[in-house]
Coordinates of C-alpha atoms in Angstrom, one line a residue:
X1 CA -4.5 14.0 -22.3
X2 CA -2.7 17.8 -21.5
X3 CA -0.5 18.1 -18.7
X4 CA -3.0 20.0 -16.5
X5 CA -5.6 17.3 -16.8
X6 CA -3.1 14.8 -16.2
X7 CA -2.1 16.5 -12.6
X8 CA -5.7 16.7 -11.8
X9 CA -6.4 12.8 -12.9
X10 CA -3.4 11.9 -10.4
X11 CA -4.1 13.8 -7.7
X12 CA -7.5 13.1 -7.1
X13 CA -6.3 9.2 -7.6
X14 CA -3.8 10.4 -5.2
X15 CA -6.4 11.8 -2.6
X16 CA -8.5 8.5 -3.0
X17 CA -5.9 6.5 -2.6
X18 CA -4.8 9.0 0.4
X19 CA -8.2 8.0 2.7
X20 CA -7.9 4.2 2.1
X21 CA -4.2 4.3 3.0
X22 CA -4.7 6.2 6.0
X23 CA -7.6 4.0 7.1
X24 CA -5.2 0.9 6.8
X25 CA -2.0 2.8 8.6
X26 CA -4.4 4.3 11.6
X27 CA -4.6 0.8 12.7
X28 CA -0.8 0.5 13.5
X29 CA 0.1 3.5 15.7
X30 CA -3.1 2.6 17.5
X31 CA -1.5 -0.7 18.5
X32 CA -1.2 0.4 22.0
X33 CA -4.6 1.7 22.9
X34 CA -6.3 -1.6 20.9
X35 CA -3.9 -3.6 23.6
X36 CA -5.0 -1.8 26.6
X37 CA -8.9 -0.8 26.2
X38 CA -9.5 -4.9 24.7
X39 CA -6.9 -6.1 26.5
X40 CA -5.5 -8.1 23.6
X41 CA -1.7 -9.5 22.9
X42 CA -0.1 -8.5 20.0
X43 CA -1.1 -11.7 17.9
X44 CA -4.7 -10.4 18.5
X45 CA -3.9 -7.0 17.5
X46 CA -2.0 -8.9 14.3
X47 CA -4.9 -10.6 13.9
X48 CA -6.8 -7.2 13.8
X49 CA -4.9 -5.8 11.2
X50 CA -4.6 -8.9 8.9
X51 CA -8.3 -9.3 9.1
X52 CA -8.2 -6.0 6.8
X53 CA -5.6 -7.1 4.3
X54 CA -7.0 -10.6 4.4
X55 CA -10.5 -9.7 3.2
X56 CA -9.2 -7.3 0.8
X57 CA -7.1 -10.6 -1.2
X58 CA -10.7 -12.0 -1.4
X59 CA -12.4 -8.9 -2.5
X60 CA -9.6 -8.5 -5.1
X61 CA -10.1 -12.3 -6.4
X62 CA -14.0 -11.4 -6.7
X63 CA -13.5 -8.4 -8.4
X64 CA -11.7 -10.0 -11.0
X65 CA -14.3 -11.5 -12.5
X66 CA -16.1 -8.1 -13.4
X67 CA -13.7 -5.3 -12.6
X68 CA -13.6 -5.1 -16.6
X69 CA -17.5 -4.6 -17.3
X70 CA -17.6 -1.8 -16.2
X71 CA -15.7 1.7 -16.7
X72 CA -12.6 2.7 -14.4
X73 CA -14.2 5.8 -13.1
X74 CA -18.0 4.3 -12.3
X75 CA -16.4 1.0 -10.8
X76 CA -14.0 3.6 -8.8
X77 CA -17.0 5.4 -7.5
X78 CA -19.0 2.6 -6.4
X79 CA -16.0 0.8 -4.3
X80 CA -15.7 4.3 -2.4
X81 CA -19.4 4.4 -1.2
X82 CA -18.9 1.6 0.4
X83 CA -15.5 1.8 1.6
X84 CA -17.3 5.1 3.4
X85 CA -20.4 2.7 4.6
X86 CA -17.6 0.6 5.6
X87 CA -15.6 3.0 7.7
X88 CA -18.6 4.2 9.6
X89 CA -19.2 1.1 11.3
X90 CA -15.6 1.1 12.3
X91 CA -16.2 4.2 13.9
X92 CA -19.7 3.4 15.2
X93 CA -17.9 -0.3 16.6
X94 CA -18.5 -0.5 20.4
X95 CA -15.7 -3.5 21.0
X96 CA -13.4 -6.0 19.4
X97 CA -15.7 -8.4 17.6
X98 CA -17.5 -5.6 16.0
X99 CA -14.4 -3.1 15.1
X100 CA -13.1 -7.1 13.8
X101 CA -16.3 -7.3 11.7
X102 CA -16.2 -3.5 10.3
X103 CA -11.9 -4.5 9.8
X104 CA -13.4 -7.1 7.3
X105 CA -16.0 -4.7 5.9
X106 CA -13.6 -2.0 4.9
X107 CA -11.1 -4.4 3.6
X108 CA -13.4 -6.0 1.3
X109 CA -14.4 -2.2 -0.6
X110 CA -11.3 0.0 0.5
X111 CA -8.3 -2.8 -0.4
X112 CA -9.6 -2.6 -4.3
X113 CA -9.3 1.1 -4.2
X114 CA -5.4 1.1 -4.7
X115 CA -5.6 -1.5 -7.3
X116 CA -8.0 0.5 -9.4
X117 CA -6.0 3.8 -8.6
X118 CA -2.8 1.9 -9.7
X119 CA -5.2 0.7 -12.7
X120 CA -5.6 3.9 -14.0
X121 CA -2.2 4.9 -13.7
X122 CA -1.1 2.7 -16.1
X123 CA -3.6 2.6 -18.5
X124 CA -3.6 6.3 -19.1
X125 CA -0.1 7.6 -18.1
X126 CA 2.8 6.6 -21.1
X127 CA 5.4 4.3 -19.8
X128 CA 8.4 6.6 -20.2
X129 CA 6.4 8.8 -17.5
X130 CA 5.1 6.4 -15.0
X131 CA 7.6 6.1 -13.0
X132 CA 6.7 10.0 -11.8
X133 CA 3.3 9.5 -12.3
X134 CA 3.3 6.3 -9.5
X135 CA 5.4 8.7 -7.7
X136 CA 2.6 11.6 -7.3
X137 CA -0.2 9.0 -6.1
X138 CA 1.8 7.4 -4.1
X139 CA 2.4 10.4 -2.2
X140 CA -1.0 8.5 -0.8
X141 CA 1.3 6.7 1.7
X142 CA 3.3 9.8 2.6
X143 CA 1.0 12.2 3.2
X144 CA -0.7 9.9 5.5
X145 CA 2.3 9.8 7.9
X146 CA 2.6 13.9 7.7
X147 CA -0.8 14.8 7.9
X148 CA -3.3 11.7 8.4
X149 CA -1.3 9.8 11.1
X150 CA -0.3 12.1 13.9
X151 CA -4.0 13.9 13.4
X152 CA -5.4 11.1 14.2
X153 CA -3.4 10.2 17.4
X154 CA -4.3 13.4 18.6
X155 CA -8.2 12.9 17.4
X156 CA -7.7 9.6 19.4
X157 CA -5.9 11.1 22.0
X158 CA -8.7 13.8 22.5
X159 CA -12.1 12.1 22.2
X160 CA -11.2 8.3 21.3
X161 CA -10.0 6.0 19.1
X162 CA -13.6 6.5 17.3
X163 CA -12.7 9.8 16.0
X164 CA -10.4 8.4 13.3
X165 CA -12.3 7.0 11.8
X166 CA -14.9 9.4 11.7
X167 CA -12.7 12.2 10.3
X168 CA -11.7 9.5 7.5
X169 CA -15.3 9.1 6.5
X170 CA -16.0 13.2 6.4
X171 CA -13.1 13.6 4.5
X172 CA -13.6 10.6 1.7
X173 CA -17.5 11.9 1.0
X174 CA -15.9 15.4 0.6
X175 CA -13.3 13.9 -1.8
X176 CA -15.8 11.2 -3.4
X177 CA -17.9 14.2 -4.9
X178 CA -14.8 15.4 -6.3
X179 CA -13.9 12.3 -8.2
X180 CA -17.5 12.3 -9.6
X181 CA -17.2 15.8 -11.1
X182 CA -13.3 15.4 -12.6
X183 CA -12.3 11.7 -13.4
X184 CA -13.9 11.1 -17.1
X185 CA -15.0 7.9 -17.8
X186 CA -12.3 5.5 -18.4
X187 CA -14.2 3.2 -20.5
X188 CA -12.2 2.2 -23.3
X189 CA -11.2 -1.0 -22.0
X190 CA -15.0 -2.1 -21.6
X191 CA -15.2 -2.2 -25.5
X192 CA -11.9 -4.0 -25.8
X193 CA -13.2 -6.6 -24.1
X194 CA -16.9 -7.1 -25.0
X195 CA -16.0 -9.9 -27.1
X196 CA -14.8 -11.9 -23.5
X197 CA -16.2 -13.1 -20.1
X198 CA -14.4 -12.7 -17.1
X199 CA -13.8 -16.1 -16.4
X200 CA -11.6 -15.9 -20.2
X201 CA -9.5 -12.9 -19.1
X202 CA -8.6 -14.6 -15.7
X203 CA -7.5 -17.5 -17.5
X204 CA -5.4 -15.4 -20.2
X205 CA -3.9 -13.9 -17.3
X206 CA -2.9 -17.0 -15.4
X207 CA -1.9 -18.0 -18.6
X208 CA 1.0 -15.6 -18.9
X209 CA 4.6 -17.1 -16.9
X210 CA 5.4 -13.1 -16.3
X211 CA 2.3 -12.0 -14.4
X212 CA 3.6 -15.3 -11.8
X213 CA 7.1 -13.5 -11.7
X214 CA 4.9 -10.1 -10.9
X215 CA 2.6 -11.5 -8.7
X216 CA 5.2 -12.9 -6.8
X217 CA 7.5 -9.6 -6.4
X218 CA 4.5 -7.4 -5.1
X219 CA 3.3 -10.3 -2.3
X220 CA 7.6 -10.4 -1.7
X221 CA 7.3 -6.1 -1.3
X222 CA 4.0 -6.3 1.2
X223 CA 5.0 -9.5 2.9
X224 CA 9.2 -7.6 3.7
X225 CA 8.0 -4.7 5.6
X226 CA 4.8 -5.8 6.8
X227 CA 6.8 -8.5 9.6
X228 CA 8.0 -4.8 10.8
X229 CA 5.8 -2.0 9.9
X230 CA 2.5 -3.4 12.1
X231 CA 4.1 -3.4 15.3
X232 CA 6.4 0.0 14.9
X233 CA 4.3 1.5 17.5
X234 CA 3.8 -1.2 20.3
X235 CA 7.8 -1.6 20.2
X236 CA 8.5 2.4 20.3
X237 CA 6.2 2.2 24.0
X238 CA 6.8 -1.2 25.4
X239 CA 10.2 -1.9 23.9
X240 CA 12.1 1.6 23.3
X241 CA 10.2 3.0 26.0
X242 CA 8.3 6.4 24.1
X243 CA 5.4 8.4 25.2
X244 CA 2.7 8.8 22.3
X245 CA 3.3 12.2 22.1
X246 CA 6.8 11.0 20.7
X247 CA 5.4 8.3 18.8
X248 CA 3.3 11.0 17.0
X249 CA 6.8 12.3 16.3
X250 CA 7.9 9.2 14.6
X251 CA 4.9 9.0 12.3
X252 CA 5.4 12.7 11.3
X253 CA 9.5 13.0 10.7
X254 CA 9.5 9.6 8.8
X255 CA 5.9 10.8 6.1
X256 CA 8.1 14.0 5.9
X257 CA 10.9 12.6 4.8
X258 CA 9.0 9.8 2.7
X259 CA 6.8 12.8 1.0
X260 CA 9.7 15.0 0.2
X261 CA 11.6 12.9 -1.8
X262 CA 8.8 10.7 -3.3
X263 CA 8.7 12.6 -6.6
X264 CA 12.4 12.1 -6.4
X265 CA 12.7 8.6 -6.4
X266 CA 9.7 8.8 -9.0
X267 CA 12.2 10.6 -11.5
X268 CA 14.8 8.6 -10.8
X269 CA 12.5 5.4 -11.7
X270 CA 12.6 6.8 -15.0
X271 CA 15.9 8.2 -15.5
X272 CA 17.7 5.5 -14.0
X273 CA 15.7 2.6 -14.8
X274 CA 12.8 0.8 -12.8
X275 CA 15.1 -2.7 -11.9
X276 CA 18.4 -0.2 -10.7
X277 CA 16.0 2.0 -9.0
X278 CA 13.8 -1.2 -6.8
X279 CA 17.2 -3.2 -6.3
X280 CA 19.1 -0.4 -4.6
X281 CA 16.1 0.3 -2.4
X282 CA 15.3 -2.9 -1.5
X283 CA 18.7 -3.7 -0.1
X284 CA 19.0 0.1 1.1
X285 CA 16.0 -0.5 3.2
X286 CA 17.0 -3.7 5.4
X287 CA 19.7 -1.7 7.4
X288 CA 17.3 1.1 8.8
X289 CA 14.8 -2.2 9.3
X290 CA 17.0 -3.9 11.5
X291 CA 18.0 -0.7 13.6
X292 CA 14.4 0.0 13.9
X293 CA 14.2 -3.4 15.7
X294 CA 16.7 -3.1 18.0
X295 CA 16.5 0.1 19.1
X296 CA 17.2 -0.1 23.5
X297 CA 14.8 0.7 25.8
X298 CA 15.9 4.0 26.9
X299 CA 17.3 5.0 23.2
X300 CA 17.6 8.8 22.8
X301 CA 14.7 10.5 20.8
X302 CA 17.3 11.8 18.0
X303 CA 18.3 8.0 17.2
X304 CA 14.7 6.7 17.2
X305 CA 13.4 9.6 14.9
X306 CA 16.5 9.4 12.5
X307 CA 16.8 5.8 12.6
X308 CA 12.5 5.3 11.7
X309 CA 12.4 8.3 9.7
X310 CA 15.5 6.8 7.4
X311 CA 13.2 3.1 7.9
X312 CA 10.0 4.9 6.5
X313 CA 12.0 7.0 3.3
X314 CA 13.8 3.7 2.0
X315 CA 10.1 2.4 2.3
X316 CA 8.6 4.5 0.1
X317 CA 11.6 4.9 -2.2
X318 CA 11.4 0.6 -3.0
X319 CA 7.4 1.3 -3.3
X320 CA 7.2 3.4 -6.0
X321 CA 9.8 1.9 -8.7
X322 CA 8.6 -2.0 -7.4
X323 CA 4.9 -0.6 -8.3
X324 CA 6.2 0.5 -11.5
X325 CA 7.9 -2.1 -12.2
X326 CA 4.6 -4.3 -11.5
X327 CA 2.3 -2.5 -13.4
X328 CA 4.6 -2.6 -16.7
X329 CA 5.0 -5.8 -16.2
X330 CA 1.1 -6.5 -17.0
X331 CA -0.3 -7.1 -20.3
X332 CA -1.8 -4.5 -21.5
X333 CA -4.7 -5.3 -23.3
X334 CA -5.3 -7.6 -19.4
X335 CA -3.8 -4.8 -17.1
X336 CA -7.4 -4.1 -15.3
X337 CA -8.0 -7.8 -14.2
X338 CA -4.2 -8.6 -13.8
X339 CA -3.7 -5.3 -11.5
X340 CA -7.0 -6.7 -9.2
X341 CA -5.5 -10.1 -8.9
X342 CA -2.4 -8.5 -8.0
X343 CA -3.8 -6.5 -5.5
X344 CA -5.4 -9.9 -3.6
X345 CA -1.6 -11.2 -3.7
X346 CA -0.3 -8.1 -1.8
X347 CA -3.3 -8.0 0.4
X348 CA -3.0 -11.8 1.2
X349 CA 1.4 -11.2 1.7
X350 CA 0.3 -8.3 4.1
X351 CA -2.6 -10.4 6.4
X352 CA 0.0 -13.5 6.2
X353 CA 3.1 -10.6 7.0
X354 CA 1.3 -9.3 9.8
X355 CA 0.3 -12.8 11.4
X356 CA 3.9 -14.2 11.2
X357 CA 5.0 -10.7 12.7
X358 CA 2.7 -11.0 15.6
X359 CA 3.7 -14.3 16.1
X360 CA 7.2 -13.7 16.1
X361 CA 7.4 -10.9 18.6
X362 CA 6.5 -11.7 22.4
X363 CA 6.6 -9.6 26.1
X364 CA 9.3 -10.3 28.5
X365 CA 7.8 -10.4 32.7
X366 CA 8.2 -6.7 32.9
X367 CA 6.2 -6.2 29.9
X368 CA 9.1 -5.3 27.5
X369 CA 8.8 -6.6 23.7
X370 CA 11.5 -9.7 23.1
X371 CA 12.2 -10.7 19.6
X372 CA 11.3 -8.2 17.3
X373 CA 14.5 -8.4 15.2
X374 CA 13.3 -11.7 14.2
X375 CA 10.6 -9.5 12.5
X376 CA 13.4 -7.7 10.5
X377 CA 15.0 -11.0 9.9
X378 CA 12.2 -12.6 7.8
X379 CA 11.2 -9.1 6.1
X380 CA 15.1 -8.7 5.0
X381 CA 14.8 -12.6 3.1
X382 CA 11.7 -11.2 1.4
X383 CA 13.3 -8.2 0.2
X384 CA 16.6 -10.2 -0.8
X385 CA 14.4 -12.6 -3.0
X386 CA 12.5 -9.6 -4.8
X387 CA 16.5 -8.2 -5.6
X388 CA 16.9 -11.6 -7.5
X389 CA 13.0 -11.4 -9.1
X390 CA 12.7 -7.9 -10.4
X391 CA 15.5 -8.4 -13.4
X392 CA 13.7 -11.2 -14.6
X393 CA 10.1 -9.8 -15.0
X394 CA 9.1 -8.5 -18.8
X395 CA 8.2 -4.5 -18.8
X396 CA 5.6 -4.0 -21.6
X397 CA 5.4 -0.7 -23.5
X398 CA 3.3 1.3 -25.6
X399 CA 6.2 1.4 -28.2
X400 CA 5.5 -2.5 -28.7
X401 CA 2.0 -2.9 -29.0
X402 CA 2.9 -6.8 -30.8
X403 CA 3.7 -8.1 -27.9
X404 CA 0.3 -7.8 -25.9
X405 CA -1.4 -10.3 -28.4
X406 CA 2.5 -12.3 -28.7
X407 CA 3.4 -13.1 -25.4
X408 CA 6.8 -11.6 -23.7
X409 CA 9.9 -11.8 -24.9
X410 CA 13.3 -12.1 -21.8
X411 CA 14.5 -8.1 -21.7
X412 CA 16.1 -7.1 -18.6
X413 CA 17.2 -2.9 -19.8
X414 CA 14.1 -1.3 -18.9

């Protein structure tokens, strides 16, 4: 593949992956509207947002057993017609139960999408250049914060917290038609595997002591900032004491930050090594965590931004060499059903992440949030644990082909 078709393949992944993010992360900063118009606590609103993730670990299991019958790009296509059916109801949902319902809906199409985006990543990007490759697509999660976050405050802000969701929808059938015209087909893997069933690539995969190790490490990644991350926005007005136009602040100083240096940390994955790269973030990121948590009522608008913006960059930063590092670890001739069952156990470490988070956190008499740190506390023991995992995963690469058919061999340099 030339480098110009290679730009184009990741940043229309990139895009994609840009609208089901964003439909995720909308959730969070809308905490405090979701508390006030349903009048709902904060392990409701949890509740809300795990429903998403939740569904999504089901939908991932599912599509295991057929995600490799049928080609990357058609199977990509399909999940994002429905993911857009999906997000229309949310924005067509008159109250809780029925914004729960269209939560479940979305989850079940639009939690796949990163998978497959992550999917294709691998199986078409060498492994000396996928550390900046991961770093381009998930740009996804950035450039939701800069652009999609704060625009849809002020959409909510303006006419409701409908019009989200609607502007997601216009802007995934504008990118869906673009997807159809420039992704080619991605089917080589279907011809690889005619001689299988599903059910006999599943059990290859469970087979296979590494893809445990990996499946553990990305559910250990979701599950340490997803205590946090979910309740950013109730804490900044009930517990810091921040107006949403400065909470629109927050989202868009932090996705600057994250989207500037994304490709940055990308190189670095590969120059440095994926395991260096993911253990220094990992620790780097439970300071800013715990800051973020005990910020005072009152705090200055110069320590929240700094302290949440440095939060949101270290992030990122672990994100992109941990997804590396996840992906490489994967068999190759098994990456397509390996990456969907690894996206069910990140889905199902968010939905628990978020629960635990909700029920961790509670409201003082004058309506002041109590015990957030304890949020940080249990995300900085998840991130701890994925330190010790990541040198003991095995990275596959195209330079030893063997070892897809042989099994891993222990190799801690890559």
């Amino acid at each position: 593949m030339t480098s110009r078709r290679e730009n184009w393949l990741l940043f229309t992944l990139a895009g994609i992956q840009f609208t089901s993010v964003l439909d995720f992360m909308i959730m969070m900063p809308l905490g405090p509207q979701f508390t006030r118009i349903f009048s709902i606590n904060e392990a409701q609103f949890g509740l809300l947002v795990s429903a998403y993730t939740l569904a999504a670990g089901l939908a991932g299991l599912a599509a295991s057993t057929f995600i490799e019958r049928f080609s990357r790009k058609r199977m990509l296509l399909t999940l994002y017609v429905f993911f857009c059916l999906a997000g229309l109801a949310c924005a067509l949902a008159p109250g809780y139960g029925t914004l729960m319902a269209a939560r479940i809906a979305a989850g079940l199409f639009g939690g796949i999408l990163s998978s497959m985006a992550q999917t294709i990543v691998a199986d078409v990007i060498p492994f000396e250049r996928r550390g900046r490759a991961m770093g381009i697509v998930m740009t996804s999660f950035s450039a939701a914060s800069v652009a999609g976050v704060p625009t849809g405050l002020w959409l909510a802000d303006q006419y409701g917290w409908h019009a989200p969701f609607f502007a997601i929808v216009g802007l995934s059938v504008v990118l869906g038609v673009f997807a159809a015209i420039t992704l080619p087909a991605l089917d080589a893997h279907v011809r690889q595997g005619a001689d299988t069933t599903a059910f006999q690539r599943i059990r290859t995969v469970l087979a296979e002591r590494n893809h445990y190790k990996a499946f553990l490490l990305s559910a250990l990644m979701m599950f340490g900032g997803f205590t946090v991350v979910p309740y950013i926005a109730i804490n900044l007005e009930y517990g810091v004491g921040l107006r949403q136009d400065q909470i629109f602040q927050v989202y868009l100083f932090g996705g600057i930050g994250a989207l500037l240096l994304a490709r940055w940390f990308g190189r670095l994955t590969d120059r440095w090594g994926k395991v260096k790269t993911f253990r220094l973030m990992a620790v780097a990121v439970i300071a800013p965590m715990f800051a973020t948590t005990l910020m005072p009522f009152g705090a200055p608008l110069w320590a929240v931004l700094g302290t949440s913006t440095l939060f949101m960059i270290c992030m990122n930063g672990r994100m992109i060499p941990g997804m590396a590092l996840v992906s490489s670890a994967a068999n190759p001739a098994l990456r397509g059903t390996f990456m969907t069952l690894n996206s069910s156990a990140q889905s199902a470490a968010m939905g628990c992440a978020a629960l635990v988070g909700g029920m961790l956190i509670g409201r003082d008499a004058a309506g002041h949030i109590q015990h957030y740190w304890m949020n940080a506390a249990v995300g900085a023991v998840a991130s701890l644990a994925s330190v010790w995992l990541a040198g003991r995963l095995y990275l596959y690469t195209e330079q030893t082909p063997a070892l897809a058919q042989q099994g891993p061999a222990s190799t801690k340099n890559l």
